[in-house]
Structure formats: structure tokens, C-alpha cells
CSV table of C-alpha atoms in Angstrom, one decimal:
chain,number,residue,atom,x,y,z
A,1,MET,CA,4.0,-4.7,8.6
A,2,PHE,CA,1.9,-5.5,11.7
A,3,ASP,CA,1.7,-9.2,10.7
A,4,ALA,CA,5.5,-9.2,10.2
A,5,ALA,CA,6.1,-7.7,13.7
A,6,ILE,CA,3.9,-10.3,15.4
A,7,ALA,CA,5.4,-13.2,13.4
A,8,SER,CA,8.9,-12.2,14.4
A,9,ALA,CA,8.1,-12.6,18.1
A,10,GLN,CA,6.3,-15.9,17.9
A,11,PRO,CA,7.7,-18.3,20.6
A,12,ALA,CA,8.2,-21.1,18.0
A,13,VAL,CA,10.7,-18.8,16.4
A,14,CYS,CA,12.6,-17.3,19.4
A,15,VAL,CA,12.5,-20.0,22.1
A,16,PRO,CA,14.3,-23.0,20.7
A,17,ARG,CA,17.7,-21.4,20.1
A,18,HIS,CA,17.8,-20.3,23.8
A,19,LEU,CA,17.1,-23.6,25.5
A,20,PRO,CA,19.7,-24.6,28.1
A,21,GLN,CA,21.7,-27.7,28.5
A,22,ALA,CA,19.9,-30.5,30.4
A,23,PRO,CA,20.6,-30.3,34.2
A,24,ARG,CA,21.8,-33.3,36.2
A,25,GLY,CA,18.5,-33.3,38.0
A,26,ARG,CA,15.0,-32.3,37.0
A,27,LEU,CA,13.8,-29.6,34.7
A,28,ILE,CA,10.8,-27.7,36.0
A,29,VAL,CA,9.1,-25.2,33.7
A,30,VAL,CA,7.1,-22.4,35.1
A,31,GLY,CA,5.9,-19.1,33.6
A,32,ALA,CA,3.3,-16.4,33.1
A,33,GLY,CA,2.1,-14.1,30.4
A,34,LYS,CA,0.2,-13.9,27.2
A,35,ALA,CA,2.9,-15.8,25.3
A,36,SER,CA,3.7,-18.3,28.1
A,37,ALA,CA,1.6,-21.2,26.8
A,38,ALA,CA,3.1,-20.9,23.3
A,39,MET,CA,6.5,-20.6,24.9
A,40,ALA,CA,5.8,-23.8,26.9
A,41,GLN,CA,4.7,-25.6,23.7
A,42,ALA,CA,7.9,-24.5,22.0
A,43,VAL,CA,9.9,-25.9,24.9
A,44,GLU,CA,8.1,-29.3,24.7
A,45,GLN,CA,8.6,-29.6,21.0
A,46,ASN,CA,12.3,-28.9,21.2
A,47,TRP,CA,13.4,-30.5,24.5
A,48,ARG,CA,15.0,-33.9,24.5
A,49,GLY,CA,14.3,-35.5,27.8
A,50,THR,CA,11.6,-35.3,30.5
A,51,LEU,CA,10.2,-32.2,32.1
A,52,SER,CA,7.1,-31.0,34.0
A,53,GLY,CA,5.7,-27.7,35.1
A,54,LEU,CA,3.0,-25.1,35.2
A,55,VAL,CA,2.4,-21.9,33.3
A,56,VAL,CA,-0.5,-19.4,33.4
A,57,THR,CA,-1.7,-17.4,30.4
A,58,ARG,CA,-4.7,-15.2,29.6
A,59,TYR,CA,-8.1,-16.7,28.9
A,60,GLY,CA,-8.1,-17.7,25.2
A,61,TYR,CA,-4.3,-17.9,24.9
A,62,ALA,CA,-3.8,-21.6,25.9
A,63,VAL,CA,-2.3,-24.0,23.4
A,64,PRO,CA,-2.0,-27.8,23.7
A,65,CYS,CA,0.9,-29.1,25.9
A,66,THR,CA,1.4,-32.7,27.1
A,67,GLN,CA,3.9,-32.3,30.0
A,68,ILE,CA,3.5,-28.7,31.1
A,69,GLU,CA,0.1,-27.8,32.6
A,70,ILE,CA,-1.5,-24.7,31.1
A,71,VAL,CA,-3.8,-22.6,33.4
A,72,GLU,CA,-5.9,-19.7,32.1
A,73,ALA,CA,-6.6,-16.6,34.2
A,74,ALA,CA,-7.8,-13.0,33.8
A,75,HIS,CA,-6.0,-10.0,32.4
A,76,PRO,CA,-5.6,-7.0,33.0
A,77,VAL,CA,-7.5,-7.3,36.3
A,78,PRO,CA,-6.5,-10.4,38.1
A,79,ASP,CA,-8.8,-13.2,39.3
A,80,ALA,CA,-8.8,-16.2,41.7
A,81,ALA,CA,-7.6,-18.6,39.0
A,82,GLY,CA,-4.4,-16.6,38.6
A,83,MET,CA,-3.9,-16.4,42.4
A,84,GLN,CA,-4.3,-20.2,42.8
A,85,ALA,CA,-1.8,-20.8,39.9
A,86,ALA,CA,0.7,-18.5,41.5
A,87,GLN,CA,0.5,-20.4,44.8
A,88,ARG,CA,0.9,-23.7,43.1
A,89,MET,CA,3.9,-22.4,41.3
A,90,LEU,CA,5.7,-21.5,44.5
A,91,GLU,CA,4.9,-25.0,45.9
A,92,LEU,CA,6.2,-26.6,42.7
A,93,VAL,CA,9.7,-25.1,43.0
A,94,ALA,CA,10.1,-25.2,46.8
A,95,PRO,CA,11.6,-28.7,47.2
A,96,LEU,CA,14.2,-28.5,44.4
A,97,SER,CA,17.9,-29.2,44.8
A,98,ALA,CA,21.1,-27.7,43.5
A,99,ASP,CA,21.1,-30.3,40.7
A,100,ASP,CA,17.7,-29.2,39.4
A,101,MET,CA,16.9,-26.3,37.0
A,102,VAL,CA,13.8,-24.1,36.7
A,103,LEU,CA,13.1,-22.7,33.2
A,104,CYS,CA,10.9,-19.7,33.7
A,105,LEU,CA,8.9,-18.4,30.7
A,106,ILE,CA,7.9,-14.8,31.1
A,107,SER,CA,6.1,-12.4,28.8
A,108,GLY,CA,3.9,-9.4,29.0
A,109,GLY,CA,0.7,-9.7,31.0
A,110,GLY,CA,2.4,-11.9,33.6
A,111,SER,CA,1.9,-9.3,36.4
A,112,ALA,CA,-1.9,-9.6,36.3
A,113,LEU,CA,-1.7,-13.4,35.7
A,114,LEU,CA,0.4,-14.0,38.9
A,115,PRO,CA,-1.7,-12.1,41.5
A,116,LEU,CA,-0.5,-13.7,44.7
A,117,PRO,CA,-1.1,-11.0,47.4
A,118,ALA,CA,1.4,-10.4,50.2
A,119,ALA,CA,0.4,-11.3,53.8
A,120,GLY,CA,-2.4,-9.0,54.9
A,121,VAL,CA,-3.5,-8.1,51.3
A,122,THR,CA,-6.5,-9.6,49.7
A,123,LEU,CA,-7.2,-10.4,46.0
A,124,ASP,CA,-10.1,-7.9,46.1
A,125,LEU,CA,-7.7,-5.2,47.2
A,126,LYS,CA,-5.2,-6.1,44.4
A,127,GLN,CA,-8.0,-6.0,41.9
A,128,ASN,CA,-9.1,-2.5,43.0
A,129,VAL,CA,-5.6,-1.2,43.0
A,130,SER,CA,-5.0,-2.7,39.5
A,131,ARG,CA,-8.1,-0.9,38.2
A,132,ALA,CA,-7.1,2.4,39.8
A,133,LEU,CA,-3.6,2.2,38.5
A,134,LEU,CA,-4.7,1.3,35.0
A,135,ALA,CA,-7.1,4.3,34.8
A,136,SER,CA,-4.6,6.8,36.5
A,137,GLY,CA,-2.2,7.4,33.7
A,138,ALA,CA,0.7,5.8,35.5
A,139,THR,CA,3.4,4.3,33.4
A,140,ILE,CA,3.8,0.6,33.2
A,141,SER,CA,7.1,0.9,35.2
A,142,GLU,CA,5.2,2.7,38.0
A,143,ILE,CA,2.3,0.3,37.9
A,144,ASN,CA,4.7,-2.7,38.2
A,145,CYS,CA,6.6,-1.1,41.1
A,146,VAL,CA,3.5,-0.9,43.1
A,147,ARG,CA,2.5,-4.5,42.1
A,148,ARG,CA,5.9,-5.9,43.2
A,149,HIS,CA,5.6,-4.5,46.7
A,150,LEU,CA,2.1,-5.8,47.3
A,151,SER,CA,3.0,-9.3,46.0
A,152,ALA,CA,4.2,-12.6,47.5
A,153,ILE,CA,5.7,-13.8,44.1
A,154,LYS,CA,6.8,-10.8,42.1
A,155,GLY,CA,10.0,-8.8,42.5
A,156,GLY,CA,12.4,-11.7,42.6
A,157,ARG,CA,10.3,-13.8,45.1
A,158,LEU,CA,9.7,-16.7,42.7
A,159,GLY,CA,13.4,-16.8,41.9
A,160,ALA,CA,14.3,-16.8,45.6
A,161,ALA,CA,11.8,-19.7,46.1
A,162,CYS,CA,13.7,-21.8,43.5
A,163,HIS,CA,16.9,-21.7,45.5
A,164,PRO,CA,19.2,-23.7,45.5
A,165,ALA,CA,18.2,-24.8,41.9
A,166,GLN,CA,19.5,-23.0,38.8
A,167,VAL,CA,17.0,-20.6,37.3
A,168,LEU,CA,17.0,-19.5,33.6
A,169,THR,CA,14.3,-17.0,32.7
A,170,LEU,CA,13.4,-16.5,29.0
A,171,LEU,CA,11.8,-13.1,28.5
A,172,ILE,CA,9.6,-11.7,25.8
A,173,SER,CA,9.7,-8.0,26.5
A,174,ASP,CA,6.6,-5.8,26.3
A,175,VAL,CA,8.0,-2.8,28.2
A,176,PRO,CA,9.9,0.3,27.1
A,177,GLY,CA,13.6,-0.2,27.8
A,178,ASP,CA,13.3,-4.1,28.1
A,179,ARG,CA,14.1,-4.0,31.8
A,180,PRO,CA,13.7,-7.5,33.2
A,181,VAL,CA,12.3,-6.2,36.5
A,182,ASP,CA,9.4,-4.6,34.6
A,183,ILE,CA,8.5,-7.5,32.4
A,184,ALA,CA,5.6,-9.2,34.4
A,185,SER,CA,7.0,-7.3,37.4
A,186,GLY,CA,10.2,-9.4,37.5
A,187,PRO,CA,9.2,-12.6,39.4
A,188,THR,CA,12.7,-14.1,39.1
A,189,VAL,CA,14.9,-11.1,39.0
A,190,ALA,CA,16.3,-8.7,41.6
A,191,ASP,CA,14.4,-5.5,42.2
A,192,PRO,CA,16.3,-2.3,43.1
A,193,THR,CA,13.1,-0.3,43.8
A,194,THR,CA,11.7,0.0,47.3
A,195,CYS,CA,8.5,0.3,49.3
A,196,ALA,CA,9.2,4.0,49.6
A,197,ASP,CA,9.2,4.2,45.7
A,198,ALA,CA,5.8,2.4,45.6
A,199,LEU,CA,4.4,4.8,48.2
A,200,ARG,CA,5.6,7.8,46.2
A,201,ILE,CA,3.8,6.4,43.1
A,202,VAL,CA,0.6,5.8,45.1
A,203,GLY,CA,0.7,9.4,46.3
A,204,ARG,CA,1.5,10.9,42.9
A,205,TYR,CA,-1.6,9.4,41.3
A,206,ALA,CA,-3.8,9.7,44.4
A,207,ILE,CA,-4.5,6.0,44.6
A,208,ASP,CA,-6.7,5.2,47.6
A,209,LEU,CA,-5.0,2.3,49.3
A,210,PRO,CA,-6.7,0.5,52.2
A,211,GLN,CA,-4.9,0.6,55.6
A,212,SER,CA,-3.6,-2.9,55.4
A,213,ALA,CA,-1.7,-2.1,52.1
A,214,LEU,CA,-0.4,1.2,53.4
A,215,GLU,CA,0.9,-0.5,56.5
A,216,LEU,CA,2.6,-3.2,54.4
A,217,LEU,CA,4.5,-0.5,52.4
A,218,GLU,CA,5.1,1.9,55.3
A,219,SER,CA,6.5,-0.8,57.5
A,220,GLY,CA,8.8,-2.2,54.8
A,221,ARG,CA,7.3,-5.7,55.1
A,222,GLY,CA,6.5,-5.5,51.4
A,223,GLU,CA,10.2,-5.2,50.4
A,224,SER,CA,11.2,-7.2,47.3
A,225,VAL,CA,14.3,-9.3,46.7
A,226,LYS,CA,17.3,-7.1,46.2
A,227,PRO,CA,20.3,-7.5,43.8
A,228,GLU,CA,22.7,-8.7,46.5
A,229,ASP,CA,20.4,-11.5,47.7
A,230,PRO,CA,22.3,-14.8,47.6
A,231,ARG,CA,19.2,-16.8,46.7
A,232,LEU,CA,19.4,-15.3,43.2
A,233,ALA,CA,23.1,-16.1,42.7
A,234,ARG,CA,22.3,-19.0,40.4
A,235,ALA,CA,19.5,-17.1,38.5
A,236,ARG,CA,20.0,-15.5,35.1
A,237,SER,CA,17.8,-14.2,32.4
A,238,LEU,CA,17.8,-13.8,28.6
A,239,THR,CA,15.6,-11.5,26.6
A,240,ILE,CA,14.6,-13.4,23.5
A,241,ALA,CA,12.2,-11.1,21.7
A,242,THR,CA,11.8,-7.3,22.0
A,243,PRO,CA,9.8,-4.4,20.5
A,244,GLN,CA,12.9,-3.3,18.6
A,245,MET,CA,13.2,-6.7,16.9
A,246,ALA,CA,9.5,-6.6,15.9
A,247,LEU,CA,9.9,-3.1,14.5
A,248,GLU,CA,12.9,-4.2,12.5
A,249,ALA,CA,10.8,-7.0,11.0
A,250,ALA,CA,8.1,-4.5,10.1
A,251,ALA,CA,10.8,-2.2,8.5
A,252,ALA,CA,11.9,-5.2,6.3
A,253,ALA,CA,8.3,-5.7,5.2
A,254,ALA,CA,8.0,-2.0,4.3
A,255,ARG,CA,11.2,-2.2,2.2
A,256,ASN,CA,10.0,-5.2,0.4
A,257,ALA,CA,6.9,-3.2,-0.6
A,258,GLY,CA,9.0,-0.4,-1.9
A,259,PHE,CA,8.9,2.0,1.0
A,260,THR,CA,11.7,3.5,3.0
A,261,ALA,CA,11.2,2.7,6.7
A,262,HIS,CA,12.3,4.8,9.6
A,263,ILE,CA,12.1,3.5,13.2
A,264,LEU,CA,11.6,6.5,15.4
A,265,SER,CA,11.7,4.7,18.7
A,266,ASP,CA,10.8,1.4,20.4
A,267,ALA,CA,10.1,3.1,23.7
A,268,ILE,CA,7.6,5.9,23.3
A,269,GLU,CA,5.7,6.7,26.5
A,270,GLY,CA,3.3,9.5,27.6
A,271,GLU,CA,-0.4,10.2,27.1
A,272,ALA,CA,-1.6,8.5,24.0
A,273,LYS,CA,-3.5,11.5,22.7
A,274,ASP,CA,-0.4,13.8,23.2
A,275,VAL,CA,1.8,11.3,21.3
A,276,GLY,CA,-0.8,11.2,18.5
A,277,SER,CA,-0.8,15.0,18.0
A,278,VAL,CA,3.1,15.1,18.1
A,279,PHE,CA,3.3,12.3,15.5
A,280,ALA,CA,0.8,14.1,13.3
A,281,GLY,CA,3.1,17.1,13.2
A,282,ILE,CA,6.0,14.9,12.2
A,283,ALA,CA,4.0,13.2,9.5
A,284,ARG,CA,2.8,16.5,8.1
A,285,GLN,CA,6.4,17.8,7.9
A,286,VAL,CA,7.4,14.7,6.0
A,287,ALA,CA,4.4,14.9,3.6
A,288,GLU,CA,4.7,18.7,3.0
A,289,ARG,CA,8.4,19.5,3.5
A,290,ASN,CA,10.2,16.2,2.9
A,291,GLN,CA,11.7,16.7,6.4
A,292,PRO,CA,13.3,15.0,8.2
A,293,PHE,CA,12.6,12.2,5.7
A,294,ALA,CA,11.5,12.3,2.1
A,295,ALA,CA,8.1,10.7,1.1
A,296,PRO,CA,7.2,8.1,0.3
A,297,CYS,CA,8.1,6.4,3.6
A,298,VAL,CA,6.9,4.7,6.7
A,299,LEU,CA,7.4,6.0,10.2
A,300,LEU,CA,7.5,3.1,12.8
A,301,SER,CA,7.4,3.3,16.5
A,302,GLY,CA,6.7,1.2,19.6
A,303,GLY,CA,6.6,1.5,23.4
A,304,GLU,CA,3.7,1.8,25.7
A,305,THR,CA,1.6,5.0,26.0
A,306,THR,CA,-1.0,5.6,28.7
A,307,VAL,CA,-4.6,6.7,28.8
A,308,THR,CA,-6.0,8.7,31.8
A,309,VAL,CA,-9.6,7.7,31.6
A,310,ARG,CA,-11.8,10.7,32.3
A,311,GLY,CA,-14.8,10.1,30.0
A,312,GLY,CA,-17.3,7.2,29.7
A,313,GLY,CA,-15.4,5.5,26.9
A,314,ARG,CA,-13.5,2.2,26.9
A,315,GLY,CA,-10.0,3.6,26.7
A,316,GLY,CA,-7.4,1.7,24.6
A,317,ARG,CA,-4.0,3.4,24.1
A,318,ASN,CA,-3.5,2.4,20.5
A,319,VAL,CA,-6.9,3.6,19.3
A,320,GLU,CA,-6.7,6.8,21.4
A,321,PHE,CA,-3.3,7.5,19.7
A,322,LEU,CA,-4.9,6.9,16.3
A,323,LEU,CA,-7.9,9.1,16.9
A,324,SER,CA,-5.8,11.9,18.2
A,325,LEU,CA,-3.6,11.5,15.1
A,326,ALA,CA,-6.7,11.6,12.9
A,327,VAL,CA,-8.1,14.8,14.5
A,328,ALA,CA,-4.7,16.6,14.1
A,329,LEU,CA,-4.2,15.4,10.5
A,330,GLU,CA,-7.7,16.7,9.5
A,331,GLY,CA,-8.0,14.1,6.7
A,332,HIS,CA,-4.6,14.6,5.1
A,333,GLY,CA,-4.9,13.0,1.7
A,334,ARG,CA,-1.5,11.1,1.6
A,335,ILE,CA,-1.3,9.8,5.2
A,336,HIS,CA,-2.4,6.4,6.4
A,337,ALA,CA,-1.8,4.8,9.8
A,338,LEU,CA,-2.2,1.6,11.8
A,339,ALA,CA,-1.8,1.3,15.6
A,340,GLY,CA,-2.3,-1.9,17.5
A,341,ASP,CA,-1.1,-4.0,20.5
A,342,THR,CA,0.9,-7.0,19.3
A,343,ASP,CA,-0.9,-9.2,21.9
A,344,GLY,CA,-4.2,-8.6,20.1
A,345,VAL,CA,-5.8,-6.7,23.0
A,346,ASP,CA,-5.9,-2.9,23.2
A,347,GLY,CA,-6.7,-2.0,26.8
A,348,GLN,CA,-9.4,-4.3,28.0
A,349,GLU,CA,-10.9,-4.8,24.5
A,350,GLU,CA,-10.6,-7.9,22.4
A,351,ILE,CA,-9.5,-5.6,19.6
A,352,ALA,CA,-5.8,-5.1,18.7
A,353,GLY,CA,-6.2,-1.5,17.4
A,354,ALA,CA,-7.4,0.2,14.3
A,355,TYR,CA,-6.6,1.6,10.8
A,356,LEU,CA,-6.7,5.3,9.7
A,357,SER,CA,-7.2,6.3,6.1
A,358,PRO,CA,-7.3,9.7,4.5
A,359,ASP,CA,-11.1,9.6,4.3
A,360,SER,CA,-11.7,8.4,7.9
A,361,LEU,CA,-12.9,11.8,9.2
A,362,GLU,CA,-15.1,12.3,6.1
A,363,ARG,CA,-16.8,8.9,6.7
A,364,ALA,CA,-17.2,9.6,10.4
A,365,GLN,CA,-18.9,12.9,9.7
A,366,ALA,CA,-21.3,11.2,7.3
A,367,LEU,CA,-22.3,8.9,10.2
A,368,GLY,CA,-22.8,11.9,12.5
A,369,LEU,CA,-19.7,11.1,14.7
A,370,LYS,CA,-17.9,13.8,16.5
A,371,PRO,CA,-14.2,12.8,16.6
A,372,LYS,CA,-13.0,15.5,19.1
A,373,ASN,CA,-15.8,14.8,21.5
A,374,MET,CA,-15.2,11.1,21.3
A,375,LEU,CA,-11.5,11.7,21.9
A,376,ASP,CA,-12.3,13.8,25.0
A,377,HIS,CA,-14.5,10.9,26.3
A,378,ASN,CA,-11.8,8.2,25.7
A,379,ASP,CA,-14.2,6.5,23.1
A,380,ALA,CA,-11.8,5.8,20.3
A,381,HIS,CA,-12.9,2.2,20.2
A,382,GLY,CA,-16.4,3.4,19.5
A,383,PHE,CA,-15.1,5.7,16.7
A,384,PHE,CA,-13.2,3.1,14.8
A,385,SER,CA,-15.8,0.3,15.4
A,386,ALA,CA,-18.5,2.5,13.8
A,387,LEU,CA,-16.2,2.9,10.8
A,388,HIS,CA,-15.6,-0.8,10.7
A,389,ASP,CA,-11.9,0.0,10.8
A,390,SER,CA,-11.0,-1.9,14.0
A,391,VAL,CA,-8.1,-4.3,13.6
A,392,ILE,CA,-9.0,-7.7,15.2
A,393,THR,CA,-6.4,-10.4,15.3
A,394,GLY,CA,-7.6,-12.7,18.1
A,395,PRO,CA,-4.9,-14.1,20.4
A,396,THR,CA,-1.5,-13.6,18.8
A,397,LEU,CA,0.3,-15.8,21.4
A,398,THR,CA,3.0,-13.2,21.8
A,399,ASN,CA,3.4,-9.7,23.2
A,400,VAL,CA,6.1,-7.2,22.2
A,401,ASN,CA,4.1,-4.0,23.1
A,402,ASP,CA,2.5,-1.4,20.9
A,403,PHE,CA,3.0,-1.1,17.2
A,404,ARG,CA,2.5,2.1,15.3
A,405,ALA,CA,3.0,2.7,11.5
A,406,ILE,CA,2.3,5.9,9.6
A,407,LEU,CA,2.6,5.5,5.8
A,408,ILE,CA,3.1,8.7,3.9
A,409,GLU,CA,2.5,8.5,0.1
């Protein structure tokens, strides 16, 4: 099921049917995200005519292209390579005319991969803010709101820089709700949020912002491009792959294997360990009461939970969900589960997620592991690594958010 979800969102599958008609002038391709290089390759392989451009993707996610330059940069904490690529991207689109078109390829991870600080903000500052937000428990929507208002390229600024050229943005969504402004912090789409919203988020999570960043937000100089801005009048966007589409592909794989599949939601948010304990209660009700569904079946869900890192572990929202599920299920004999990020990276680890079997806790106890203690210390990666139950995919070249499957025999 996990493989089917990832396969359904491959750029080679979803990009070609959404390519635009050739413009009278030039076609420039730009983009950012974990899928952007594979998206660029799909454009090259299906475009009849000349094109050029630049996209930035995560280290290890590049694929061969001949006309579009591929740059690799850091994720989830940005680096200088991403900043230089963002600056070059703005320079690339600046001289375009009304006859030209910009094809923008955006996928999850693009926020960190396009870290162009606003005037008065440094890359070091943005790195520190990113680390603090990622560890705070803030939702991805909240994190991206702050990012947009400290940026010189996000929040519609890249789209405005393309004016007067046409802009078509193809989006592979990795956010709950599939809101374009939240996918890679919306570099080409209008942003209805404000500096005041960003300040409230900073205050809510007690993020320590340096004076230069506070002044940027308090003065309103960090305001993003708003919906009525005429520079975005010729910009439109299409969402070409979503978490819901991936879950539907997984459900089809379950049915082919003889299991009824139920998609609970494609937009689950909240603390990963809390979501894990709630889902354990639902799975038990199915297994023991045949409510609200009869076993055998599979419960599928997506979205993006959060981890507030308090212990010395490595975090990882999918494995934290799974360890919380394991603790609450107490080794239930008929329940299996898998949770993983469809981009192949859970948190900051080169591990997609993990697999839970009915004997996971028993095997852990034989190794002297303490599951509850490891959960309290955000060390779910350590737990599943010790059991050799980590799910490692390598770069998947796409990103449609988290995948969770609970199989009840």
C-alpha cells in the first residue's frame, strides 16, 4: 500500500497531462521541492520545443536533465546553496515579457529549499528560526506563515517577479487541506495572511526572534503579496497530486489483496503521540467490536502531525505516531501498522518510517528496550531501528505527506 501511494504521485505520472500550450515567447521553468527535479525531468521528456530554467531540490533527489539546471540544497534546515539558487531564480524571471511563460514546479520541501531572507534578515537567523519552529510543535501552516513573512521570494514574491509573463504553477501537495499558499510557502500564489499573524505564531510558541526579524514583522515591511495584487493577474496554479489521491491508490492495493479499506482522513494534524493513542482506540474497537467497521480491514490516513521535541531523541512524526500506537495497543495480536513519509524522510532522518507487528513490544522487551520511556524522550527512531523494523526507501522523488495504514486481521 505504501508503495502504491508513492507510485501514484510520481511526477512522470502526474506532470505530462497538465503541461500548458507553448507560449508565443520563451518558456522558463523554475521550481523547488523534493519532487521538483523529477518534475523537471517529466517536463523535458514531454515538451515539444525549447525551454530553459532552474529548479532546486533536496540533496540526493536530483535526476538527470539536459535543459533545466538542477541544484541541490539542504532540507529541513536551509543552507547557502538554497539561498543562492533562490536569488538566481529571481534574476532568471526578472527580464521576461508578456509573451513569455514561467512554468513553476512546486512540491513539499520547497520552503526550506528557497531560503532567500528578506532585507535585514540573515541566513543564520532563518536557520535558527527554522530549527525552533520545527521543534516547537507548530503546525506546518503556522511554520509556513512565519517563513513567508521573513522571505524575499515566498508568499507570492516569485510570482510577482515574473510579471508581466504568464505563470502556471504545478503543485504536488504535502499539506493538510492542499492550500497552495502552504505548499512550499506559496512562492507564486497570493497570501492572505499578514505580519500580525506571523507575530502571533511567534508569540504562541515562544520563539526567540532577533530584533531585526521582530522589526521586520512589527513594521509591516515583511508583508507578502496579497490576493488583489495586479502582478499576479496572469498567474494560476494546478494541484496535480495530493495526499487523498495517494490514499485512494493505497486503498485500491488493499482491495486487490482482499481487504476492505477505509480512508479516515487525508488531513490529520496534532501531536503525533496523541494521534497514535486515538487511532489505537479506533483499531481496538474494530478488532474487538466490529465497529465502526468489520474486520478484516485496513484503516488509512494522511496529513501532517507534529512532534514537540522535549527529550534527547531524534523526533520523527511517523515513528512517534507508531510507537504511541504500539504502547496503547499493548501487543494486540491481530493489528499491524505502517507509518511513513512519502518523501522517504521522517523528520531529519534518512528513514521513511517504520512497521509495527503484534510481537513488536515482546521483541523490544527481549532487547531490554523501554517503549514508554523512549516515547517520552522522542526516541521512536531508536526503538524501531533496534528492532530492524525501520522502513527505508531512499529518495522517492515525490512528496504527498504522511501515510498511515493500520491492518486489522
